[in-house]
Amino acid sequence: MVASPEDAADLRSCFGKDFLIVTPGIRPSWSAMDDQKRASTPQAALKNGASYLVIGRAITSASDPLGTLKKIEDEINGV
């Protein structure tokens, strides 16, 4: 199911650990929220039970998309 990061926790508790939750609107803590109304950091979305994160503009509009992806990965892993 596609759901906001804010709704992921309720969905996870209702449908269990095997239910897939895709969360768009993911922004790293250092990224601008732009026009996102229900955005979340990767860590918060994962903590709320997201299975997959949709991270778009933070990567696609970066001058170094691969470096940005690595920075996001480090943020998720707490590096």
mmCIF file of N, CA and C in Angstrom, residues 35-78:
data_model
loop_
_atom_site.group_PDB
_atom_site.id
_atom_site.type_symbol
_atom_site.label_atom_id
_atom_site.label_comp_id
_atom_site.label_asym_id
_atom_site.label_seq_id
_atom_site.Cartn_x
_atom_site.Cartn_y
_atom_site.Cartn_z
ATOM 1 N N ASP A 35 7.514 21.397 -1.564
ATOM 2 C CA ASP A 35 6.054 21.464 -1.508
ATOM 3 C C ASP A 35 5.424 20.259 -0.808
ATOM 4 N N GLN A 36 6.228 19.452 -0.164
ATOM 5 C CA GLN A 36 5.709 18.260 0.513
ATOM 6 C C GLN A 36 4.966 18.655 1.788
ATOM 7 N N LYS A 37 3.732 18.197 1.908
ATOM 8 C CA LYS A 37 2.912 18.517 3.082
ATOM 9 C C LYS A 37 3.071 17.492 4.194
ATOM 10 N N ARG A 38 3.311 16.247 3.821
ATOM 11 C CA ARG A 38 3.402 15.174 4.817
ATOM 12 C C ARG A 38 4.726 14.448 4.666
ATOM 13 N N ALA A 39 5.784 15.213 4.574
ATOM 14 C CA ALA A 39 7.118 14.646 4.379
ATOM 15 C C ALA A 39 7.668 14.105 5.692
ATOM 16 N N SER A 40 8.677 13.267 5.559
ATOM 17 C CA SER A 40 9.313 12.653 6.718
ATOM 18 C C SER A 40 10.757 12.335 6.374
ATOM 19 N N THR A 41 11.555 12.179 7.400
ATOM 20 C CA THR A 41 12.928 11.734 7.184
ATOM 21 C C THR A 41 12.924 10.225 6.940
ATOM 22 N N PRO A 42 13.977 9.710 6.323
ATOM 23 C CA PRO A 42 14.049 8.261 6.118
ATOM 24 C C PRO A 42 13.946 7.478 7.428
ATOM 25 N N GLN A 43 14.663 7.943 8.456
ATOM 26 C CA GLN A 43 14.647 7.226 9.734
ATOM 27 C C GLN A 43 13.256 7.186 10.349
ATOM 28 N N ALA A 44 12.556 8.310 10.313
ATOM 29 C CA ALA A 44 11.217 8.355 10.908
ATOM 30 C C ALA A 44 10.253 7.439 10.160
ATOM 31 N N ALA A 45 10.344 7.436 8.836
ATOM 32 C CA ALA A 45 9.462 6.572 8.042
ATOM 33 C C ALA A 45 9.732 5.097 8.334
ATOM 34 N N LEU A 46 10.999 4.730 8.415
ATOM 35 C CA LEU A 46 11.344 3.339 8.723
ATOM 36 C C LEU A 46 10.904 2.968 10.133
ATOM 37 N N LYS A 47 11.081 3.880 11.061
ATOM 38 C CA LYS A 47 10.655 3.639 12.445
ATOM 39 C C LYS A 47 9.140 3.442 12.517
ATOM 40 N N ASN A 48 8.414 4.153 11.652
ATOM 41 C CA ASN A 48 6.956 4.029 11.616
ATOM 42 C C ASN A 48 6.478 2.778 10.892
ATOM 43 N N GLY A 49 7.407 2.034 10.286
ATOM 44 C CA GLY A 49 7.024 0.770 9.672
ATOM 45 C C GLY A 49 7.050 0.722 8.162
ATOM 46 N N ALA A 50 7.615 1.733 7.514
ATOM 47 C CA ALA A 50 7.692 1.728 6.052
ATOM 48 C C ALA A 50 8.532 0.555 5.564
ATOM 49 N N SER A 51 8.086 -0.069 4.484
ATOM 50 C CA SER A 51 8.848 -1.149 3.846
ATOM 51 C C SER A 51 9.782 -0.588 2.785
ATOM 52 N N TYR A 52 9.281 0.386 2.041
ATOM 53 C CA TYR A 52 10.039 1.019 0.960
ATOM 54 C C TYR A 52 9.895 2.528 1.064
ATOM 55 N N LEU A 53 10.982 3.236 0.770
ATOM 56 C CA LEU A 53 10.996 4.694 0.794
ATOM 57 C C LEU A 53 11.066 5.228 -0.627
ATOM 58 N N VAL A 54 10.253 6.223 -0.925
ATOM 59 C CA VAL A 54 10.315 6.897 -2.218
ATOM 60 C C VAL A 54 11.018 8.230 -1.986
ATOM 61 N N ILE A 55 12.239 8.320 -2.492
ATOM 62 C CA ILE A 55 13.048 9.527 -2.337
ATOM 63 C C ILE A 55 13.324 10.051 -3.738
ATOM 64 N N GLY A 56 12.666 11.134 -4.111
ATOM 65 C CA GLY A 56 12.780 11.645 -5.468
ATOM 66 C C GLY A 56 13.706 12.829 -5.611
ATOM 67 N N ARG A 57 13.141 14.021 -5.457
ATOM 68 C CA ARG A 57 13.877 15.254 -5.760
ATOM 69 C C ARG A 57 15.165 15.436 -4.977
ATOM 70 N N ALA A 58 15.218 14.933 -3.773
ATOM 71 C CA ALA A 58 16.462 15.073 -3.007
ATOM 72 C C ALA A 58 17.627 14.444 -3.761
ATOM 73 N N ILE A 59 17.334 13.408 -4.549
ATOM 74 C CA ILE A 59 18.370 12.725 -5.335
ATOM 75 C C ILE A 59 18.420 13.258 -6.761
ATOM 76 N N THR A 60 17.265 13.333 -7.418
ATOM 77 C CA THR A 60 17.258 13.684 -8.843
ATOM 78 C C THR A 60 17.655 15.122 -9.122
ATOM 79 N N SER A 61 17.450 16.021 -8.169
ATOM 80 C CA SER A 61 17.832 17.416 -8.395
ATOM 81 C C SER A 61 19.197 17.756 -7.804
ATOM 82 N N ALA A 62 19.857 16.788 -7.217
ATOM 83 C CA ALA A 62 21.179 17.023 -6.616
ATOM 84 C C ALA A 62 22.245 17.159 -7.699
ATOM 85 N N SER A 63 23.247 17.960 -7.417
ATOM 86 C CA SER A 63 24.353 18.096 -8.369
ATOM 87 C C SER A 63 25.178 16.815 -8.434
ATOM 88 N N ASP A 64 25.151 16.031 -7.361
ATOM 89 C CA ASP A 64 25.852 14.747 -7.306
ATOM 90 C C ASP A 64 24.870 13.689 -6.785
ATOM 91 N N PRO A 65 24.012 13.147 -7.662
ATOM 92 C CA PRO A 65 22.998 12.195 -7.203
ATOM 93 C C PRO A 65 23.567 10.974 -6.481
ATOM 94 N N LEU A 66 24.659 10.422 -6.981
ATOM 95 C CA LEU A 66 25.243 9.244 -6.334
ATOM 96 C C LEU A 66 25.779 9.594 -4.947
ATOM 97 N N GLY A 67 26.447 10.739 -4.829
ATOM 98 C CA GLY A 67 26.936 11.188 -3.530
ATOM 99 C C GLY A 67 25.793 11.461 -2.563
ATOM 100 N N THR A 68 24.717 12.020 -3.088
ATOM 101 C CA THR A 68 23.537 12.282 -2.268
ATOM 102 C C THR A 68 22.918 10.980 -1.779
ATOM 103 N N LEU A 69 22.840 10.005 -2.662
ATOM 104 C CA LEU A 69 22.312 8.696 -2.275
ATOM 105 C C LEU A 69 23.160 8.072 -1.174
ATOM 106 N N LYS A 70 24.464 8.186 -1.278
ATOM 107 C CA LYS A 70 25.374 7.667 -0.248
ATOM 108 C C LYS A 70 25.151 8.399 1.076
ATOM 109 N N LYS A 71 24.968 9.714 1.001
ATOM 110 C CA LYS A 71 24.729 10.504 2.213
ATOM 111 C C LYS A 71 23.412 10.083 2.882
ATOM 112 N N ILE A 72 22.391 9.812 2.073
ATOM 113 C CA ILE A 72 21.112 9.345 2.610
ATOM 114 C C ILE A 72 21.276 7.966 3.244
ATOM 115 N N GLU A 73 22.009 7.098 2.574
ATOM 116 C CA GLU A 73 22.274 5.764 3.124
ATOM 117 C C GLU A 73 22.995 5.867 4.466
ATOM 118 N N ASP A 74 23.986 6.746 4.550
ATOM 119 C CA ASP A 74 24.703 6.948 5.812
ATOM 120 C C ASP A 74 23.764 7.463 6.897
ATOM 121 N N GLU A 75 22.863 8.371 6.520
ATOM 122 C CA GLU A 75 21.910 8.906 7.491
ATOM 123 C C GLU A 75 20.989 7.798 8.009
ATOM 124 N N ILE A 76 20.519 6.943 7.115
ATOM 125 C CA ILE A 76 19.647 5.834 7.515
ATOM 126 C C ILE A 76 20.383 4.883 8.453
ATOM 127 N N ASN A 77 21.647 4.622 8.145
ATOM 128 C CA ASN A 77 22.443 3.689 8.948
ATOM 129 C C ASN A 77 23.061 4.325 10.181
ATOM 130 N N GLY A 78 22.811 5.619 10.392
ATOM 131 C CA GLY A 78 23.307 6.292 11.581
ATOM 132 C C GLY A 78 24.790 6.559 11.586
#
